[in-house]
Structure formats: structure tokens, C-alpha cells
Amino acid sequence: MATVLGRWLGIAVLICFLTGLLSHWQQETPAWLTIPSRPASLYRVTQGLHVLSGLVSVPLLLAKLWTVYPKLFAKLPWPPSRRAFAELLERLSIAILVAALALEVFIGFLNTLQWYPWPFPFRETHYALAWVIVGALLIHLAVKLPLILAHWTRPLPSSESASLPEATGGMSRRTLFRTVAGAGALVAITAAGQSVPALAPIAVLAPRRPGVGPQGLPVNRTASDAGVVAQALSDEWRLTVVGPRELTFSLEQLRALPQSRADLPIACVEGWSQSARWEGIRVRDLLRLCGAGDTARVRVVSLERDGFYGTSELPPQFAADPLTLLALRVNGENLDLDHGFPARIIAPNRPGVLQTKWVHRLELL
Ligand SMILES: Nc1nc2c(c(=O)[nH]1)N[C@H]1C(S)=C(S)[C@@H](COP(=O)(O)O)O[C@H]1N2
Ligand SMILES: [Mo]
């Protein structure tokens, strides 16, 4: 049972780890990596899978712990021997694995609720813990390797497994597996509705639902939370583009420039995502107007001053993508104040957190 549940949990953890790495690299690109701006909805899928696999690992982890926990507290061989020492080390590595995994999933879940009841930075901690988990998991697999090899090289698997004892306190293994798989599936379908519109009506585990919010689109932080209402509504608002030339546009002037359309999702790191129809000026066109080429890296500056939401960077391949807009409109209307009025960035294959709202400055780097 522990082996089968371990495989399921292993798959969930692997999906969660790999999609998490992708998300981390989006937000902190290493020098050796160029993230492509297409497919446009890639991040929506990978981050949706990240949050789903993390949620599904909760029932899997609980079930796995339930099947093995007596072993953690079993008496060590006595008197102390090499074997006792090796067993102690193994239990220590498992204690670290379980603790790190439980903490990782717990803070990840609270993050989807935008609740941060701890003093440490979420993303850095979540990332560091992921490596602790991978390390402890590799040790765990290495220790169990002889057992795993023995399992795969045993002579008659079917007759042998048929003769294994079935009962665990009255519940058959099959019933347990069905229950755990059912619990995992239930978690998945009641959470997936935050990205899959068809499942939205039963999305009781999803903190955000598609369609709920101004202009049919959820909002993470409102203009008043961000403290930008007065500046965003002011007649003095201007967009400044700083490149070889420095240009300044009023909202009327921006509206008079050639407008483009893009159907792109907001795909939040917290797992919810929703597509919308955006209209505005291609960032590429704005850069050309100020004399920049198509290899420019651009800093996007919001009216919002504090915190890491205030600025974001468009790597050259994102700035040059024809789908990357300084959006003025969404779903056929001027942007709602909470969606970034007067102007926001919307780009393909990007975490929502980088789709900066209330933009007033683009700077060539
Ligand atoms: N200036 C600013 N831009 C921001 C944010 C913010 O708090 N401040 N939130 C980001 C996050 S986390 C997401 S998911 C999207 C949400 O966009 P929406 O509120 O228009 O749906 O905006 C992003 N842009
Ligand atoms: Mo977000």
C-alpha cells in the first residue's frame, strides 16, 4: 500500500515541482534561460497544474502517512549497531521529507487564499523548501532502492501479490485505494473550476471563480488597496516612454494610436486564470515610436509605489511579441479602475503577477 500510494504521491510531487520551477524562472529568469512568449496560454496550464497537483497531494500525503507512520516510531534495534545507525538516519531523512512536504503544501494552500500569517517571504521559502523536498526524496528513494529492485525482479508478481494479506483494520487494500483516488479526484474537480469555466459551478475549493468581478474578471488587488485611485483618475495622468527619445502621451493621444486586439488569459500564480479580450497599443509599436529596436528589455512602472507589484520587466522576446499590449480596454469596455485603468500590461505566457496594472511609465533598459 505504501508503495502504491508513494508512486501516486511521487507523480503529484514531480508535476508540482517541475511546474513550480517554470513559474519561479518566469519571475526570476536565470541568465542561461530564455523563456518563450508562446504558446500564449502555456503558463495558464502549467500554473493550473501546479496548484492542482499541490492540492491533490494533500489526500495522497495523508493516506501515505497513515499507512507508514507506525514504522517511524518503531523501536530501533538495540544494542546500537551499524544497522541501527542506518535506520536512524533513514528516519531522520523521512522526518525532514514529511515535515518539508507538509509545510510546503500548507503554505502553498494559504497562499492561494492570499493569507500570509508568517514573517518570511513566501516565494523564496516555497522555492527553497522544494529543493529540501527533492533532496530528501532522493535520499528516501536511494535507501529504498534495494527493495524497489527486489520488487521488480521477483519471479511471479501476480501470484505473489495475490497471497499478500488484504486486511488493514477491516478495510481492504482495494477499498483504501479507491477511497484515496476518489478523495484526490474530488479535490481536483472542486478546485479546477478556478481555471476551467465548465467546472466553475462546483468550485467550492477555489478562492476565485471565473466571471466574478468587474467586467466579468476576478481582481486580486483593487485600486484602493493599492492606493492609486486619485492618481489613476487624475487628468494629469500621462504615459511616459523612455528610450532613445522620451515621449509622453495623454490618454486621448494613446486612444488615437493604432489599436490592436489580443485574447489572452490572466493566469495568477495562485492558480486561477481567465481569458479576456484586450485592446490597446502594441508595446512593440510604442518602442518603435521612441526609436528603440526589437531587442529591447523594458521596465514597466506602475502608479503603485510599494512592494514588488510596482514594477515588472518585459524581456526582449515579450516586449517584441505582437500580442503584448499596453491595454486600455477589456471585453469591449475601457478598463475598470480595478483592472488597471488607465493602462495595464497584458502579455502572453506570463504569470498574472507580472501583468502590471496602472502603468504610467515604460523604460528601455
Ligand atoms: N500594480 C499592480 N499590478 C498588478 C497587481 C497589483 O497588485 N498591483 N496584481 C497582479 C496580480 S497578482 C494579478 S493575478 C493580476 C490580476 O489582474 P486583474 O486584477 O485585472 O484580474 O494583476 C497583476 N498586476
Ligand atoms: Mo496573481
Tab-separated table of C-alpha atoms and ligand atoms in Angstrom:
chain	number	residue	atom	x	y	z
A	1	MET	CA	0.000	0.000	0.000
A	2	ALA	CA	2.801	2.366	0.961
A	3	THR	CA	4.492	1.696	-2.376
A	4	VAL	CA	1.407	2.300	-4.487
A	5	LEU	CA	0.457	5.469	-2.581
A	6	GLY	CA	4.095	6.546	-2.762
A	7	ARG	CA	4.032	6.280	-6.548
A	8	TRP	CA	0.876	8.393	-6.802
A	9	LEU	CA	2.285	10.964	-4.417
A	10	GLY	CA	5.604	10.877	-6.289
A	11	ILE	CA	3.870	11.726	-9.565
A	12	ALA	CA	1.936	14.606	-7.976
A	13	VAL	CA	5.094	15.959	-6.331
A	14	LEU	CA	7.058	15.699	-9.579
A	15	ILE	CA	4.407	17.621	-11.561
A	16	CYS	CA	4.218	20.195	-8.790
A	17	PHE	CA	7.997	20.579	-8.638
A	18	LEU	CA	8.550	20.956	-12.389
A	19	THR	CA	5.683	23.397	-12.927
A	20	GLY	CA	6.857	25.296	-9.843
A	21	LEU	CA	10.359	25.605	-11.309
A	22	LEU	CA	8.851	27.040	-14.503
A	23	SER	CA	6.907	29.591	-12.501
A	24	HIS	CA	9.948	30.517	-10.452
A	25	TRP	CA	12.024	31.021	-13.589
A	26	GLN	CA	9.312	33.235	-15.053
A	27	GLN	CA	9.654	35.520	-12.069
A	28	GLU	CA	13.415	35.263	-11.642
A	29	THR	CA	14.870	34.344	-15.012
A	30	PRO	CA	18.292	32.691	-14.786
A	31	ALA	CA	20.905	34.009	-17.229
A	32	TRP	CA	21.051	30.723	-19.185
A	33	LEU	CA	17.323	30.623	-19.901
A	34	THR	CA	15.213	32.450	-22.477
A	35	ILE	CA	11.537	31.937	-21.737
A	36	PRO	CA	9.478	31.941	-24.950
A	37	SER	CA	6.397	34.171	-25.154
A	38	ARG	CA	4.429	31.342	-26.811
A	39	PRO	CA	2.315	29.285	-26.555
A	40	ALA	CA	0.291	32.164	-25.143
A	41	SER	CA	-1.618	30.014	-22.649
A	42	LEU	CA	1.281	27.841	-21.527
A	43	TYR	CA	1.612	29.457	-18.107
A	44	ARG	CA	-2.112	29.157	-17.576
A	45	VAL	CA	-1.780	25.377	-17.988
A	46	THR	CA	1.463	24.880	-16.052
A	47	GLN	CA	0.400	27.019	-13.096
A	48	GLY	CA	-3.068	25.480	-13.052
A	49	LEU	CA	-1.364	22.070	-12.858
A	50	HIS	CA	0.976	23.338	-10.164
A	51	VAL	CA	-1.817	24.341	-7.825
A	52	LEU	CA	-3.933	21.280	-8.676
A	53	SER	CA	-1.126	18.767	-8.146
A	54	GLY	CA	-0.283	20.500	-4.875
A	55	LEU	CA	-3.881	20.261	-3.672
A	56	VAL	CA	-4.244	16.638	-4.774
A	57	SER	CA	-1.062	15.708	-2.925
A	58	VAL	CA	-2.793	16.551	0.384
A	59	PRO	CA	-5.070	13.450	0.499
A	60	LEU	CA	-2.260	11.350	-1.012
A	61	LEU	CA	0.191	12.508	1.652
A	62	LEU	CA	-2.289	11.881	4.455
A	63	ALA	CA	-3.054	8.384	3.183
A	64	LYS	CA	0.596	7.551	2.751
A	65	LEU	CA	1.417	8.782	6.265
A	66	TRP	CA	-1.460	6.754	7.658
A	67	THR	CA	-0.083	3.544	6.135
A	68	VAL	CA	3.509	4.044	7.324
A	69	TYR	CA	3.568	6.168	10.475
A	70	PRO	CA	3.882	3.283	12.976
A	71	LYS	CA	7.260	2.499	11.379
A	72	LEU	CA	8.586	5.945	12.234
A	73	PHE	CA	8.074	5.203	15.931
A	74	ALA	CA	9.043	1.507	15.912
A	75	LYS	CA	11.861	0.640	18.296
A	76	LEU	CA	15.348	0.891	16.882
A	77	PRO	CA	17.485	-2.280	17.072
A	78	TRP	CA	19.358	-2.473	20.367
A	79	PRO	CA	22.276	-2.531	21.267
A	80	PRO	CA	23.457	0.197	18.852
A	81	SER	CA	24.852	-1.302	15.675
A	82	ARG	CA	25.567	-0.155	12.147
A	83	ARG	CA	22.066	-1.191	11.210
A	84	ALA	CA	20.513	0.821	13.985
A	85	PHE	CA	22.547	3.841	12.904
A	86	ALA	CA	21.479	3.454	9.256
A	87	GLU	CA	17.845	3.154	10.335
A	88	LEU	CA	18.111	6.240	12.482
A	89	LEU	CA	19.494	8.187	9.520
A	90	GLU	CA	16.708	6.925	7.301
A	91	ARG	CA	14.053	8.003	9.789
A	92	LEU	CA	15.657	11.410	10.110
A	93	SER	CA	15.595	11.906	6.331
A	94	ILE	CA	11.961	10.818	6.253
A	95	ALA	CA	11.085	13.162	9.106
A	96	ILE	CA	12.613	16.009	7.081
A	97	LEU	CA	10.807	14.889	3.920
A	98	VAL	CA	7.435	14.708	5.643
A	99	ALA	CA	7.879	17.966	7.541
A	100	ALA	CA	9.037	19.880	4.464
A	101	LEU	CA	6.303	18.436	2.272
A	102	ALA	CA	3.565	19.171	4.812
A	103	LEU	CA	4.812	22.734	5.326
A	104	GLU	CA	5.207	23.289	1.581
A	105	VAL	CA	1.667	22.204	0.801
A	106	PHE	CA	0.277	24.143	3.772
A	107	ILE	CA	1.880	27.489	2.923
A	108	GLY	CA	1.089	26.930	-0.754
A	109	PHE	CA	-2.573	26.465	0.094
A	110	LEU	CA	-2.679	29.533	2.334
A	111	ASN	CA	-1.059	31.480	-0.497
A	112	THR	CA	-3.933	30.585	-2.810
A	113	LEU	CA	-6.143	32.262	-0.183
A	114	GLN	CA	-3.789	35.268	-0.160
A	115	TRP	CA	-3.205	34.752	3.536
A	116	TYR	CA	0.357	35.168	4.766
A	117	PRO	CA	0.365	34.613	8.543
A	118	TRP	CA	4.163	34.266	8.727
A	119	PRO	CA	7.135	36.624	8.849
A	120	PHE	CA	9.154	35.086	5.985
A	121	PRO	CA	8.792	35.866	2.262
A	122	PHE	CA	6.506	33.292	0.649
A	123	ARG	CA	8.044	32.711	-2.753
A	124	GLU	CA	11.669	32.324	-1.646
A	125	THR	CA	10.651	29.967	1.163
A	126	HIS	CA	8.380	27.925	-1.083
A	127	TYR	CA	11.228	27.587	-3.589
A	128	ALA	CA	13.890	26.640	-1.018
A	129	LEU	CA	11.604	24.051	0.592
A	130	ALA	CA	11.037	22.475	-2.836
A	131	TRP	CA	14.745	21.673	-3.036
A	132	VAL	CA	14.749	20.297	0.518
A	133	ILE	CA	11.910	18.004	-0.552
A	134	VAL	CA	13.692	16.874	-3.697
A	135	GLY	CA	16.878	16.161	-1.741
A	136	ALA	CA	15.084	14.223	0.997
A	137	LEU	CA	13.066	12.356	-1.630
A	138	LEU	CA	16.228	11.277	-3.481
A	139	ILE	CA	17.717	10.001	-0.204
A	140	HIS	CA	14.479	8.157	0.515
A	141	LEU	CA	14.479	6.528	-2.927
A	142	ALA	CA	18.162	5.626	-2.650
A	143	VAL	CA	17.591	3.941	0.714
A	144	LYS	CA	14.635	2.004	-0.694
A	145	LEU	CA	16.400	1.113	-3.947
A	146	PRO	CA	17.265	-2.470	-2.894
A	147	LEU	CA	13.604	-3.059	-2.015
A	148	ILE	CA	12.419	-1.485	-5.263
A	149	LEU	CA	14.839	-3.603	-7.314
A	150	ALA	CA	13.810	-6.746	-5.456
A	151	HIS	CA	10.188	-5.933	-6.251
A	152	TRP	CA	10.802	-5.528	-9.988
A	153	THR	CA	12.939	-8.666	-10.252
A	154	ARG	CA	10.716	-11.001	-8.254
A	155	PRO	CA	9.740	-14.159	-10.139
A	156	LEU	CA	5.929	-14.368	-10.131
A	157	PRO	CA	4.381	-10.991	-9.341
A	158	SER	CA	0.732	-11.862	-9.766
A	159	SER	CA	0.542	-14.973	-7.613
A	160	GLU	CA	2.751	-13.354	-5.001
A	161	SER	CA	0.676	-10.223	-4.638
A	162	ALA	CA	-2.457	-12.312	-4.532
A	163	SER	CA	-1.104	-14.040	-1.459
A	164	LEU	CA	-0.356	-10.799	0.413
A	165	PRO	CA	-2.566	-10.099	3.389
A	166	GLU	CA	-5.517	-7.919	2.434
A	167	ALA	CA	-6.923	-6.582	5.651
A	168	THR	CA	-5.980	-3.317	7.356
A	169	GLY	CA	-8.350	-2.965	10.229
A	170	GLY	CA	-11.301	-4.188	8.225
A	171	MET	CA	-10.691	-2.183	5.052
A	172	SER	CA	-9.384	-3.996	2.011
A	173	ARG	CA	-6.487	-2.518	0.073
A	174	ARG	CA	-8.720	-2.038	-2.917
A	175	THR	CA	-11.225	-0.046	-0.863
A	176	LEU	CA	-8.449	2.100	0.539
A	177	PHE	CA	-7.036	2.809	-2.937
A	178	ARG	CA	-10.485	3.688	-4.260
A	179	THR	CA	-11.126	5.985	-1.318
A	180	VAL	CA	-7.820	7.798	-1.728
A	181	ALA	CA	-8.191	8.086	-5.510
A	182	GLY	CA	-11.744	9.336	-5.003
A	183	ALA	CA	-10.590	11.932	-2.478
A	184	GLY	CA	-7.867	13.116	-4.878
A	185	ALA	CA	-10.323	13.344	-7.763
A	186	LEU	CA	-12.827	15.217	-5.611
A	187	VAL	CA	-10.200	17.764	-4.579
A	188	ALA	CA	-9.171	18.171	-8.217
A	189	ILE	CA	-12.633	18.722	-9.684
A	190	THR	CA	-13.765	21.079	-6.931
A	191	ALA	CA	-10.636	23.222	-7.368
A	192	ALA	CA	-10.166	23.119	-11.150
A	193	GLY	CA	-13.158	25.416	-11.630
A	194	GLN	CA	-10.925	28.413	-10.907
A	195	SER	CA	-9.387	27.903	-14.344
A	196	VAL	CA	-11.817	25.629	-16.185
A	197	PRO	CA	-15.085	27.528	-16.725
A	198	ALA	CA	-17.180	24.347	-17.144
A	199	LEU	CA	-16.306	23.286	-13.573
A	200	ALA	CA	-16.885	26.723	-12.035
A	201	PRO	CA	-20.314	25.909	-10.517
A	202	ILE	CA	-18.794	23.220	-8.247
A	203	ALA	CA	-15.548	25.057	-7.491
A	204	VAL	CA	-16.024	25.060	-3.707
A	205	LEU	CA	-12.258	24.751	-3.135
A	206	ALA	CA	-11.408	27.626	-5.465
A	207	PRO	CA	-10.866	31.022	-3.826
A	208	ARG	CA	-11.515	32.751	-7.175
A	209	ARG	CA	-14.102	31.963	-9.803
A	210	PRO	CA	-14.063	32.931	-13.434
A	211	GLY	CA	-16.566	35.630	-14.253
A	212	VAL	CA	-16.876	37.016	-10.717
A	213	GLY	CA	-15.558	40.576	-10.639
A	214	PRO	CA	-15.792	43.838	-12.572
A	215	GLN	CA	-16.099	43.280	-16.345
A	216	GLY	CA	-16.513	39.560	-15.675
A	217	LEU	CA	-12.936	39.154	-14.493
A	218	PRO	CA	-11.610	38.468	-10.964
A	219	VAL	CA	-9.452	41.061	-9.200
A	220	ASN	CA	-6.581	40.300	-6.874
A	221	ARG	CA	-5.833	43.777	-5.601
A	222	THR	CA	-8.162	46.713	-6.045
A	223	ALA	CA	-7.101	50.249	-6.905
A	224	SER	CA	-7.977	51.425	-3.415
A	225	ASP	CA	-5.926	48.598	-1.806
A	226	ALA	CA	-3.046	49.729	-3.985
A	227	GLY	CA	-3.599	53.380	-3.054
A	228	VAL	CA	-3.703	54.620	-6.651
A	229	VAL	CA	-7.307	55.804	-7.089
A	230	ALA	CA	-6.626	59.554	-7.160
A	231	GLN	CA	-3.623	59.325	-9.460
A	232	ALA	CA	-5.271	56.859	-11.829
A	233	LEU	CA	-8.356	59.054	-12.231
A	234	SER	CA	-6.430	62.336	-12.450
A	235	ASP	CA	-6.488	64.426	-15.638
A	236	GLU	CA	-2.775	64.789	-15.156
A	237	TRP	CA	-2.112	61.109	-15.821
A	238	ARG	CA	0.429	60.656	-18.621
A	239	LEU	CA	2.250	57.674	-20.075
A	240	THR	CA	5.975	58.288	-20.422
A	241	VAL	CA	8.062	56.054	-22.689
A	242	VAL	CA	11.769	56.414	-22.058
A	243	GLY	CA	14.007	55.202	-24.862
A	244	PRO	CA	16.419	56.829	-27.291
A	245	ARG	CA	13.708	59.512	-27.345
A	246	GLU	CA	11.444	60.291	-24.439
A	247	LEU	CA	7.766	60.503	-25.339
A	248	THR	CA	4.768	61.476	-23.255
A	249	PHE	CA	1.150	60.581	-24.104
A	250	SER	CA	-2.145	61.638	-22.644
A	251	LEU	CA	-4.920	59.035	-22.561
A	252	GLU	CA	-6.560	60.744	-25.558
A	253	GLN	CA	-3.331	60.524	-27.533
A	254	LEU	CA	-2.954	56.830	-26.678
A	255	ARG	CA	-6.509	56.176	-27.853
A	256	ALA	CA	-5.678	57.857	-31.149
A	257	LEU	CA	-2.782	55.465	-31.846
A	258	PRO	CA	-3.429	52.249	-33.855
A	259	GLN	CA	-5.162	49.774	-31.538
A	260	SER	CA	-4.614	46.003	-31.526
A	261	ARG	CA	-6.528	43.132	-30.008
A	262	ALA	CA	-5.338	40.100	-28.079
A	263	ASP	CA	-7.278	37.244	-26.490
A	264	LEU	CA	-5.098	36.435	-23.519
A	265	PRO	CA	-5.592	34.976	-20.051
A	266	ILE	CA	-4.767	36.457	-16.698
A	267	ALA	CA	-3.095	33.445	-15.095
A	268	CYS	CA	-2.457	34.113	-11.446
A	269	VAL	CA	0.286	32.263	-9.570
A	270	GLU	CA	-2.438	31.266	-7.118
A	271	GLY	CA	-3.964	29.010	-9.738
A	272	TRP	CA	-6.993	30.908	-11.017
A	273	SER	CA	-6.997	32.003	-14.611
A	274	GLN	CA	-9.365	33.562	-17.068
A	275	SER	CA	-9.167	34.631	-20.655
A	276	ALA	CA	-10.348	38.049	-21.825
A	277	ARG	CA	-10.304	40.198	-24.941
A	278	TRP	CA	-7.816	43.029	-24.502
A	279	GLU	CA	-7.424	46.092	-26.710
A	280	GLY	CA	-4.630	48.610	-26.699
A	281	ILE	CA	-1.337	49.615	-28.241
A	282	ARG	CA	1.349	47.063	-29.006
A	283	VAL	CA	4.310	47.646	-26.713
A	284	ARG	CA	6.443	46.963	-29.797
A	285	ASP	CA	4.821	49.927	-31.587
A	286	LEU	CA	5.413	52.245	-28.629
A	287	LEU	CA	9.065	51.231	-28.520
A	288	ARG	CA	9.461	51.877	-32.249
A	289	LEU	CA	7.870	55.307	-31.845
A	290	CYS	CA	10.576	56.248	-29.383
A	291	GLY	CA	13.305	54.889	-31.638
A	292	ALA	CA	14.046	51.542	-29.986
A	293	GLY	CA	14.707	48.296	-31.856
A	294	ASP	CA	13.023	44.940	-31.286
A	295	THR	CA	15.658	43.635	-28.889
A	296	ALA	CA	14.800	45.966	-26.068
A	297	ARG	CA	14.185	44.893	-22.488
A	298	VAL	CA	11.558	47.073	-20.888
A	299	ARG	CA	10.796	48.036	-17.321
A	300	VAL	CA	7.114	48.612	-16.648
A	301	VAL	CA	6.363	51.073	-13.856
A	302	SER	CA	3.024	51.326	-12.055
A	303	LEU	CA	1.499	54.232	-10.201
A	304	GLU	CA	1.614	51.809	-7.284
A	305	ARG	CA	4.851	52.559	-5.484
A	306	ASP	CA	5.281	49.999	-2.741
A	307	GLY	CA	6.012	46.331	-2.892
A	308	PHE	CA	7.062	44.108	-5.748
A	309	TYR	CA	3.882	44.773	-7.734
A	310	GLY	CA	5.088	48.272	-8.523
A	311	THR	CA	7.352	47.295	-11.423
A	312	SER	CA	7.880	44.353	-13.762
A	313	GLU	CA	10.221	43.625	-16.635
A	314	LEU	CA	9.422	42.559	-20.174
A	315	PRO	CA	12.315	40.507	-21.583
A	316	PRO	CA	13.015	41.339	-25.273
A	317	GLN	CA	11.029	38.405	-26.698
A	318	PHE	CA	7.976	39.502	-24.674
A	319	ALA	CA	8.329	43.202	-25.497
A	320	ALA	CA	8.586	42.361	-29.218
A	321	ASP	CA	5.657	39.922	-29.287
A	322	PRO	CA	2.735	41.399	-31.253
A	323	LEU	CA	0.339	40.085	-28.576
A	324	THR	CA	1.977	42.143	-25.831
A	325	LEU	CA	-0.195	45.205	-25.305
A	326	LEU	CA	-0.407	48.275	-23.221
A	327	ALA	CA	-4.109	47.564	-22.790
A	328	LEU	CA	-6.678	50.354	-22.459
A	329	ARG	CA	-9.778	48.187	-22.848
A	330	VAL	CA	-11.032	44.764	-21.833
A	331	ASN	CA	-14.057	42.823	-23.056
A	332	GLY	CA	-15.275	45.789	-25.086
A	333	GLU	CA	-15.067	48.481	-22.375
A	334	ASN	CA	-12.478	50.871	-21.007
A	335	LEU	CA	-10.511	49.123	-18.268
A	336	ASP	CA	-12.199	49.139	-14.909
A	337	LEU	CA	-10.227	51.050	-12.276
A	338	ASP	CA	-9.548	47.709	-10.540
A	339	HIS	CA	-8.224	46.149	-13.743
A	340	GLY	CA	-5.594	48.849	-14.121
A	341	PHE	CA	-7.248	51.956	-15.619
A	342	PRO	CA	-5.955	53.923	-17.482
A	343	ALA	CA	-3.463	51.351	-18.830
A	344	ARG	CA	-2.029	47.956	-17.958
A	345	ILE	CA	0.334	45.416	-19.429
A	346	ILE	CA	-1.004	42.188	-20.858
A	347	ALA	CA	1.427	39.708	-22.412
A	348	PRO	CA	1.225	36.054	-23.487
A	349	ASN	CA	2.601	33.169	-21.370
A	350	ARG	CA	3.170	35.208	-18.214
A	351	PRO	CA	2.251	34.958	-14.544
A	352	GLY	CA	-0.536	37.352	-13.568
A	353	VAL	CA	1.739	38.990	-11.039
A	354	LEU	CA	3.821	40.387	-13.933
A	355	GLN	CA	0.788	41.831	-15.767
A	356	THR	CA	1.286	45.207	-14.147
A	357	LYS	CA	-1.741	47.464	-13.639
A	358	TRP	CA	-1.996	51.280	-13.514
A	359	VAL	CA	1.063	51.673	-15.743
A	360	HIS	CA	2.442	55.177	-16.214
A	361	ARG	CA	5.973	54.565	-17.433
A	362	LEU	CA	7.846	52.246	-19.794
A	363	GLU	CA	11.637	52.402	-19.607
A	364	LEU	CA	14.094	50.848	-22.004
A	365	LEU	CA	16.810	49.016	-20.091
B	1	LIG	N1	0.228	47.448	-9.970
B	1	LIG	C1	-0.252	46.213	-9.752
B	1	LIG	N2	-0.388	45.365	-10.780
B	1	LIG	C2	-0.849	44.102	-10.591
B	1	LIG	C3	-1.183	43.633	-9.300
B	1	LIG	C4	-1.049	44.559	-8.213
B	1	LIG	O1	-1.348	44.255	-7.065
B	1	LIG	N3	-0.591	45.844	-8.488
B	1	LIG	N4	-1.632	42.337	-9.126
B	1	LIG	C5	-1.141	41.383	-10.119
B	1	LIG	C6	-1.692	40.063	-9.989
B	1	LIG	S1	-1.072	39.087	-8.755
B	1	LIG	C7	-2.618	39.550	-10.881
B	1	LIG	S2	-3.102	37.954	-10.823
B	1	LIG	C8	-3.209	40.416	-11.912
B	1	LIG	C9	-4.712	40.398	-11.741
B	1	LIG	O2	-5.280	41.241	-12.681
B	1	LIG	P1	-6.807	41.662	-12.548
B	1	LIG	O3	-6.991	42.173	-11.142
B	1	LIG	O4	-7.065	42.672	-13.596
B	1	LIG	O5	-7.616	40.423	-12.783
B	1	LIG	O6	-2.742	41.754	-11.844
B	1	LIG	C10	-1.377	41.888	-11.534
B	1	LIG	N5	-0.992	43.275	-11.663
B	2	MO	MO	-1.663	36.951	-9.126
